[in-house]
Amino acid sequence: MSLAFTEQSLQPCNTLGLPARAQVARLEDEADLPSLCGLPGAPLFVLGGGSNVVMLPQPGHRVVQVALKGIRLWQETADYWLIEAAAGEPWHAFVAYCLQRGWPGLENLALIPGTVGAAPVQNIGAYGLELSECLHSVVAWDLYTGLETILPAAECGFGYRDSRFKRDGAGRWLITRVRFALPKQWVPRLAYPDLQRYVVDWGKATPTALQVFDAVCEIRRHKLPDPAMQGNAGSFFKNPVVDAEQAQALRRQFTDLRAYPQADGRVKLAAGWLIEQAGWKGRQLGPVGMHPRQALVLVNHGGACAADVMALVQTVQQAVADQFGVALEQEPVMLD
């Protein structure tokens, strides 16, 4: 079997709502994967939910939209439920499904847009949890060799909002299934500051995983715009990590600096706070701007294209660099 590429609009396929047209094929059956290997012509770009991408109007890639479906209890051990989900499953719906079946562990990652297959690429994280902490393995098709590969978590090269799937070359890996190890002896993750007020409400009782899920959803809905209502790609910049000496110097100058020590001795800074202090929270440049409730989120007020997005990105990066001497790196990848 082989996939047919046809020219299509990608505007409905990216949460920023940017206009783009490309040759697109929709992957719904793993039996079609061999036909993608060794294709001549334009390189391939693997697209999930389009929630972490900035698209140029006429990208020079052919796009494979992954729509593989299915969730199952793959294995069970004395300590873990091992859950396998197909790459095209919507991430938030998958988290909710696990909780409904009594498999906790992903609740802090609720309401993150995108698909299961895209989650390891970005090593998504929120509210004190990173995906890499609960991932067992990734089943991926190596488009360079035409072979299916199973990569244990230790071989995925995970870092902060990073993985080997981003670094090994665009168009190499097409993730088909992701496997998670969810603990039977579940312990809630409640250290993140935004969750602390819920801890007070819950009192001394240990909250259920569903209560944590509901709290995370409430926090995200309050702070972040719904992409279905206003185009955005979630948190647009990574929280920069600096050495301890630079962090100390910044604290002397900015006493309310939002900074979080890391295990390796470095310090992670809150990008949203830096952007707000640089004067860009709620400000607009042409048809795009930084959100008034969360300065980390770049929003499309309507009619924006990739050039508008990049103009704002460069302006915000320069403003933060001028004031703090810190370089901001964007999270979304470019489809160019």
Short mmCIF file of C-alpha atoms in Angstrom, two decimals:
data_model
loop_
_atom_site.label_atom_id
_atom_site.label_comp_id
_atom_site.label_asym_id
_atom_site.label_seq_id
_atom_site.Cartn_x
_atom_site.Cartn_y
_atom_site.Cartn_z
CA MET A 1 0.00 0.00 0.00
CA SER A 2 1.12 3.59 -0.52
CA LEU A 3 0.02 6.98 0.67
CA ALA A 4 -1.15 9.60 -1.82
CA PHE A 5 0.03 13.17 -1.32
CA THR A 6 -2.36 15.92 -2.40
CA GLU A 7 -2.04 19.69 -2.06
CA GLN A 8 -4.09 20.90 0.90
CA SER A 9 -4.48 23.86 3.19
CA LEU A 10 -2.76 23.38 6.53
CA GLN A 11 -4.45 26.33 8.21
CA PRO A 12 -6.93 24.07 10.05
CA CYS A 13 -4.03 21.79 11.03
CA ASN A 14 -2.04 24.24 13.17
CA THR A 15 -3.34 25.80 16.36
CA LEU A 16 -1.81 29.19 15.57
CA GLY A 17 -4.13 29.29 12.56
CA LEU A 18 -1.40 30.36 10.13
CA PRO A 19 -2.09 30.03 6.39
CA ALA A 20 -0.04 27.34 4.66
CA ARG A 21 -0.39 24.93 1.75
CA ALA A 22 1.62 21.77 1.16
CA GLN A 23 1.51 18.25 -0.23
CA VAL A 24 -0.18 16.25 2.55
CA ALA A 25 -0.84 12.56 3.19
CA ARG A 26 -2.82 11.21 6.15
CA LEU A 27 -1.41 8.10 7.84
CA GLU A 28 -4.18 5.94 9.31
CA ASP A 29 -2.64 2.47 8.93
CA GLU A 30 0.87 1.33 9.87
CA ALA A 31 0.84 -0.90 6.78
CA ASP A 32 1.41 2.25 4.71
CA LEU A 33 4.67 3.13 6.44
CA PRO A 34 7.07 1.34 4.05
CA SER A 35 5.84 3.54 1.19
CA LEU A 36 7.24 6.61 2.97
CA CYS A 37 10.82 5.37 2.99
CA GLY A 38 13.24 6.57 0.35
CA LEU A 39 10.77 8.85 -1.38
CA PRO A 40 12.47 11.17 -3.86
CA GLY A 41 11.78 14.88 -3.86
CA ALA A 42 10.85 17.17 -0.99
CA PRO A 43 11.68 15.98 2.55
CA LEU A 44 8.96 14.79 4.90
CA PHE A 45 7.61 16.60 7.93
CA VAL A 46 5.68 14.52 10.47
CA LEU A 47 2.67 16.43 11.83
CA GLY A 48 0.62 15.58 14.89
CA GLY A 49 -1.96 18.00 16.24
CA GLY A 50 -0.14 21.09 14.95
CA SER A 51 0.00 22.63 18.41
CA ASN A 52 3.75 23.20 18.46
CA VAL A 53 4.58 24.41 14.98
CA VAL A 54 4.99 27.66 13.04
CA MET A 55 4.15 27.14 9.37
CA LEU A 56 5.45 29.15 6.44
CA PRO A 57 2.87 29.83 3.70
CA GLN A 58 4.57 27.50 1.18
CA PRO A 59 6.77 25.07 3.13
CA GLY A 60 9.29 23.05 1.19
CA HIS A 61 8.27 19.80 2.89
CA ARG A 62 5.68 17.18 2.21
CA VAL A 63 3.57 16.62 5.31
CA VAL A 64 2.56 13.29 6.82
CA GLN A 65 -0.33 13.81 9.20
CA VAL A 66 -0.33 10.98 11.75
CA ALA A 67 -3.84 9.73 12.54
CA LEU A 68 -3.12 6.28 14.02
CA LYS A 69 -5.62 5.33 16.75
CA GLY A 70 -5.88 2.88 19.63
CA ILE A 71 -5.22 2.56 23.38
CA ARG A 72 -4.59 -0.67 25.29
CA LEU A 73 -3.24 -2.11 28.51
CA TRP A 74 -0.07 -3.49 26.95
CA GLN A 75 1.42 -5.23 30.00
CA GLU A 76 1.02 -5.28 33.77
CA THR A 77 3.65 -5.81 36.45
CA ALA A 78 3.47 -5.86 40.23
CA ASP A 79 4.29 -2.13 40.30
CA TYR A 80 3.05 -0.66 37.02
CA TRP A 81 0.35 -0.60 34.42
CA LEU A 82 2.06 -0.38 31.03
CA ILE A 83 -0.24 1.49 28.68
CA GLU A 84 0.27 1.75 24.93
CA ALA A 85 -1.36 4.51 22.89
CA ALA A 86 -1.22 5.13 19.16
CA ALA A 87 0.48 8.32 18.03
CA GLY A 88 -2.65 9.95 16.59
CA GLU A 89 -4.66 9.85 19.82
CA PRO A 90 -5.39 13.34 21.23
CA TRP A 91 -3.19 13.82 24.28
CA HIS A 92 -5.73 15.27 26.72
CA ALA A 93 -8.35 12.65 25.83
CA PHE A 94 -5.74 9.95 26.43
CA VAL A 95 -4.92 11.34 29.90
CA ALA A 96 -8.65 11.40 30.76
CA TYR A 97 -9.09 7.85 29.42
CA CYS A 98 -6.30 6.56 31.67
CA LEU A 99 -7.86 8.13 34.74
CA GLN A 100 -11.27 6.69 33.87
CA ARG A 101 -9.69 3.23 33.75
CA GLY A 102 -7.95 3.75 37.11
CA TRP A 103 -4.45 4.31 35.69
CA PRO A 104 -3.11 7.49 37.35
CA GLY A 105 0.19 9.27 36.77
CA LEU A 106 -0.39 11.66 33.86
CA GLU A 107 -2.87 14.03 35.49
CA ASN A 108 -0.38 16.93 35.83
CA LEU A 109 -0.11 16.92 32.03
CA ALA A 110 -3.85 17.39 31.48
CA LEU A 111 -5.18 19.78 28.84
CA ILE A 112 -1.91 20.03 26.92
CA PRO A 113 -2.89 20.27 23.25
CA GLY A 114 -1.50 17.93 20.63
CA THR A 115 -1.22 14.19 20.11
CA VAL A 116 0.33 11.27 21.95
CA GLY A 117 2.96 10.83 19.24
CA ALA A 118 4.12 14.43 19.47
CA ALA A 119 4.43 14.36 23.27
CA PRO A 120 7.83 12.56 23.42
CA VAL A 121 9.27 14.75 20.65
CA GLN A 122 8.86 17.81 22.84
CA ASN A 123 9.16 15.95 26.16
CA ILE A 124 6.09 17.86 27.27
CA GLY A 125 5.96 18.99 30.88
CA ALA A 126 3.72 20.95 33.21
CA TYR A 127 3.02 21.46 36.93
CA GLY A 128 6.03 19.57 38.21
CA LEU A 129 6.01 16.59 35.83
CA GLU A 130 7.81 15.80 32.57
CA LEU A 131 6.68 13.11 30.17
CA SER A 132 10.08 11.39 30.37
CA GLU A 133 9.39 10.51 34.01
CA CYS A 134 6.49 8.20 33.11
CA LEU A 135 7.48 7.01 29.64
CA HIS A 136 8.43 3.36 29.16
CA SER A 137 9.35 3.27 25.47
CA VAL A 138 8.59 4.68 22.03
CA VAL A 139 7.77 2.62 18.95
CA ALA A 140 8.97 4.54 15.91
CA TRP A 141 9.54 4.02 12.21
CA ASP A 142 13.00 5.06 11.08
CA LEU A 143 12.33 6.64 7.69
CA TYR A 144 16.07 6.61 6.92
CA THR A 145 16.39 2.82 7.22
CA GLY A 146 12.81 1.65 6.71
CA LEU A 147 12.86 -0.27 10.00
CA GLU A 148 10.63 -0.19 13.04
CA THR A 149 12.59 0.63 16.19
CA ILE A 150 11.63 0.35 19.85
CA LEU A 151 13.45 2.97 21.90
CA PRO A 152 13.43 2.63 25.71
CA ALA A 153 13.10 5.91 27.58
CA ALA A 154 16.84 5.91 28.33
CA GLU A 155 17.60 5.95 24.58
CA CYS A 156 15.26 8.83 23.72
CA GLY A 157 17.78 11.51 24.70
CA PHE A 158 15.29 13.45 26.77
CA GLY A 159 16.12 16.94 28.01
CA TYR A 160 14.15 20.03 28.91
CA ARG A 161 11.58 20.32 26.07
CA ASP A 162 13.93 18.22 23.98
CA SER A 163 14.55 14.69 22.71
CA ARG A 164 16.52 12.82 20.07
CA PHE A 165 13.43 12.95 17.87
CA LYS A 166 14.09 16.68 17.48
CA ARG A 167 17.87 16.40 17.17
CA ASP A 168 18.35 13.38 14.88
CA GLY A 169 17.26 15.20 11.74
CA ALA A 170 13.90 16.42 10.49
CA GLY A 171 11.89 13.67 8.86
CA ARG A 172 13.82 10.73 10.31
CA TRP A 173 11.48 9.45 13.00
CA LEU A 174 7.78 8.78 12.69
CA ILE A 175 6.45 7.73 16.08
CA THR A 176 3.65 5.18 15.79
CA ARG A 177 3.01 4.17 19.41
CA VAL A 178 4.06 5.36 22.85
CA ARG A 179 4.19 3.20 25.99
CA PHE A 180 3.81 4.56 29.51
CA ALA A 181 4.62 3.05 32.91
CA LEU A 182 1.95 4.26 35.32
CA PRO A 183 2.49 3.42 39.00
CA LYS A 184 0.12 1.31 41.03
CA GLN A 185 1.43 2.99 44.18
CA TRP A 186 0.49 6.45 43.01
CA VAL A 187 1.72 9.58 44.82
CA PRO A 188 0.37 13.00 43.78
CA ARG A 189 2.77 15.67 42.47
CA LEU A 190 1.71 18.84 44.29
CA ALA A 191 4.88 20.90 44.73
CA TYR A 192 4.24 23.26 41.82
CA PRO A 193 3.26 26.71 43.15
CA ASP A 194 -0.02 26.94 41.19
CA LEU A 195 -1.22 23.73 42.84
CA GLN A 196 -0.48 24.86 46.40
CA ARG A 197 -3.79 26.68 46.92
CA TYR A 198 -5.60 23.46 46.03
CA VAL A 199 -3.53 21.63 48.66
CA VAL A 200 -4.97 24.02 51.25
CA ASP A 201 -8.50 23.32 50.02
CA TRP A 202 -7.93 19.57 50.13
CA GLY A 203 -6.64 19.79 53.71
CA LYS A 204 -4.75 16.85 55.13
CA ALA A 205 -6.50 14.32 52.92
CA THR A 206 -4.52 13.00 49.97
CA PRO A 207 -6.26 14.15 46.81
CA THR A 208 -7.32 11.67 44.17
CA ALA A 209 -5.69 11.68 40.75
CA LEU A 210 -8.97 12.96 39.33
CA GLN A 211 -8.92 15.92 41.76
CA VAL A 212 -5.40 16.80 40.62
CA PHE A 213 -6.54 16.45 36.99
CA ASP A 214 -9.47 18.80 37.61
CA ALA A 215 -7.22 21.33 39.37
CA VAL A 216 -4.71 21.35 36.51
CA CYS A 217 -7.52 21.81 33.99
CA GLU A 218 -8.94 24.71 36.01
CA ILE A 219 -5.52 26.40 36.25
CA ARG A 220 -4.81 25.99 32.53
CA ARG A 221 -8.25 27.24 31.47
CA HIS A 222 -7.81 30.33 33.63
CA LYS A 223 -4.30 31.15 32.44
CA LEU A 224 -4.20 29.94 28.84
CA PRO A 225 -6.42 30.71 25.85
CA ASP A 226 -8.25 27.86 24.11
CA PRO A 227 -6.68 27.41 20.64
CA ALA A 228 -10.17 26.73 19.28
CA MET A 229 -11.18 30.26 20.33
CA GLN A 230 -7.93 32.16 19.74
CA GLY A 231 -5.00 30.91 17.71
CA ASN A 232 -1.95 30.08 19.82
CA ALA A 233 0.72 27.42 20.27
CA GLY A 234 0.74 27.31 24.05
CA SER A 235 3.92 28.37 25.81
CA PHE A 236 5.97 29.88 23.00
CA PHE A 237 9.33 30.23 24.74
CA LYS A 238 11.34 27.79 26.82
CA ASN A 239 12.17 28.77 30.37
CA PRO A 240 15.87 29.69 30.04
CA VAL A 241 18.41 27.87 32.20
CA VAL A 242 21.43 29.90 33.34
CA ASP A 243 24.44 29.18 35.52
CA ALA A 244 24.29 29.95 39.23
CA GLU A 245 26.59 32.96 38.93
CA GLN A 246 24.37 34.66 36.36
CA ALA A 247 21.27 33.89 38.40
CA GLN A 248 22.87 35.41 41.50
CA ALA A 249 23.79 38.56 39.60
CA LEU A 250 20.22 38.85 38.28
CA ARG A 251 18.79 38.38 41.80
CA ARG A 252 20.89 41.28 43.06
CA GLN A 253 19.44 43.50 40.35
CA PHE A 254 15.89 42.09 40.32
CA THR A 255 14.95 41.00 43.83
CA ASP A 256 11.66 39.38 42.76
CA LEU A 257 13.26 37.27 40.02
CA ARG A 258 11.39 34.01 39.43
CA ALA A 259 14.16 31.43 39.61
CA TYR A 260 14.22 27.71 40.35
CA PRO A 261 17.44 25.81 41.24
CA GLN A 262 18.10 22.69 39.17
CA ALA A 263 19.73 19.42 40.13
CA ASP A 264 22.82 20.19 38.07
CA GLY A 265 23.47 23.46 39.95
CA ARG A 266 22.07 25.70 37.26
CA VAL A 267 18.96 27.85 37.67
CA LYS A 268 15.82 27.89 35.55
CA LEU A 269 14.21 31.30 35.02
CA ALA A 270 10.52 31.91 34.37
CA ALA A 271 10.32 33.11 30.76
CA GLY A 272 6.83 34.52 31.29
CA TRP A 273 8.08 36.73 34.13
CA LEU A 274 10.99 37.96 32.02
CA ILE A 275 8.65 38.84 29.15
CA GLU A 276 6.25 40.61 31.50
CA GLN A 277 9.04 42.65 33.08
CA ALA A 278 10.29 43.56 29.62
CA GLY A 279 6.89 45.13 28.97
CA TRP A 280 5.39 42.66 26.53
CA LYS A 281 2.59 41.06 28.54
CA GLY A 282 -0.67 41.88 26.73
CA ARG A 283 1.08 43.90 24.02
CA GLN A 284 0.45 43.48 20.32
CA LEU A 285 2.63 43.83 17.22
CA GLY A 286 0.48 43.82 14.11
CA PRO A 287 -1.96 40.88 14.20
CA VAL A 288 -0.07 38.96 16.91
CA GLY A 289 0.69 39.62 20.56
CA MET A 290 1.56 38.17 23.95
CA HIS A 291 -1.46 37.10 25.97
CA PRO A 292 -2.69 39.46 28.72
CA ARG A 293 -3.08 36.65 31.29
CA GLN A 294 0.06 34.69 30.41
CA ALA A 295 2.95 36.57 28.83
CA LEU A 296 4.52 33.30 27.67
CA VAL A 297 1.72 32.65 25.17
CA LEU A 298 1.87 34.20 21.71
CA VAL A 299 -1.60 34.65 20.20
CA ASN A 300 -2.97 35.28 16.73
CA HIS A 301 -5.54 38.08 16.88
CA GLY A 302 -6.60 37.23 13.33
CA GLY A 303 -5.05 37.22 9.89
CA ALA A 304 -1.47 36.56 10.98
CA CYS A 305 1.14 34.73 8.92
CA ALA A 306 4.51 33.25 9.87
CA ALA A 307 6.32 36.52 9.15
CA ASP A 308 4.14 38.33 11.71
CA VAL A 309 4.90 35.67 14.31
CA MET A 310 8.64 35.80 13.73
CA ALA A 311 8.69 39.61 13.86
CA LEU A 312 7.12 39.50 17.33
CA VAL A 313 9.37 36.64 18.45
CA GLN A 314 12.51 38.58 17.52
CA THR A 315 11.19 41.75 19.17
CA VAL A 316 10.40 39.97 22.45
CA GLN A 317 13.73 38.12 22.41
CA GLN A 318 15.59 41.40 21.93
CA ALA A 319 13.64 43.13 24.72
CA VAL A 320 14.46 40.34 27.20
CA ALA A 321 18.10 40.21 26.11
CA ASP A 322 18.45 43.97 26.50
CA GLN A 323 16.99 44.03 30.00
CA PHE A 324 18.27 40.76 31.46
CA GLY A 325 21.08 39.54 29.22
CA VAL A 326 19.16 36.28 28.80
CA ALA A 327 18.43 34.58 25.47
CA LEU A 328 14.93 33.20 24.97
CA GLU A 329 14.51 30.16 22.74
CA GLN A 330 11.20 29.42 21.05
CA GLU A 331 9.54 26.06 21.67
CA PRO A 332 7.54 25.52 18.44
CA VAL A 333 9.37 24.01 15.50
CA MET A 334 9.36 25.60 12.03
CA LEU A 335 7.69 24.00 9.05
CA ASP A 336 9.66 25.79 6.36
#
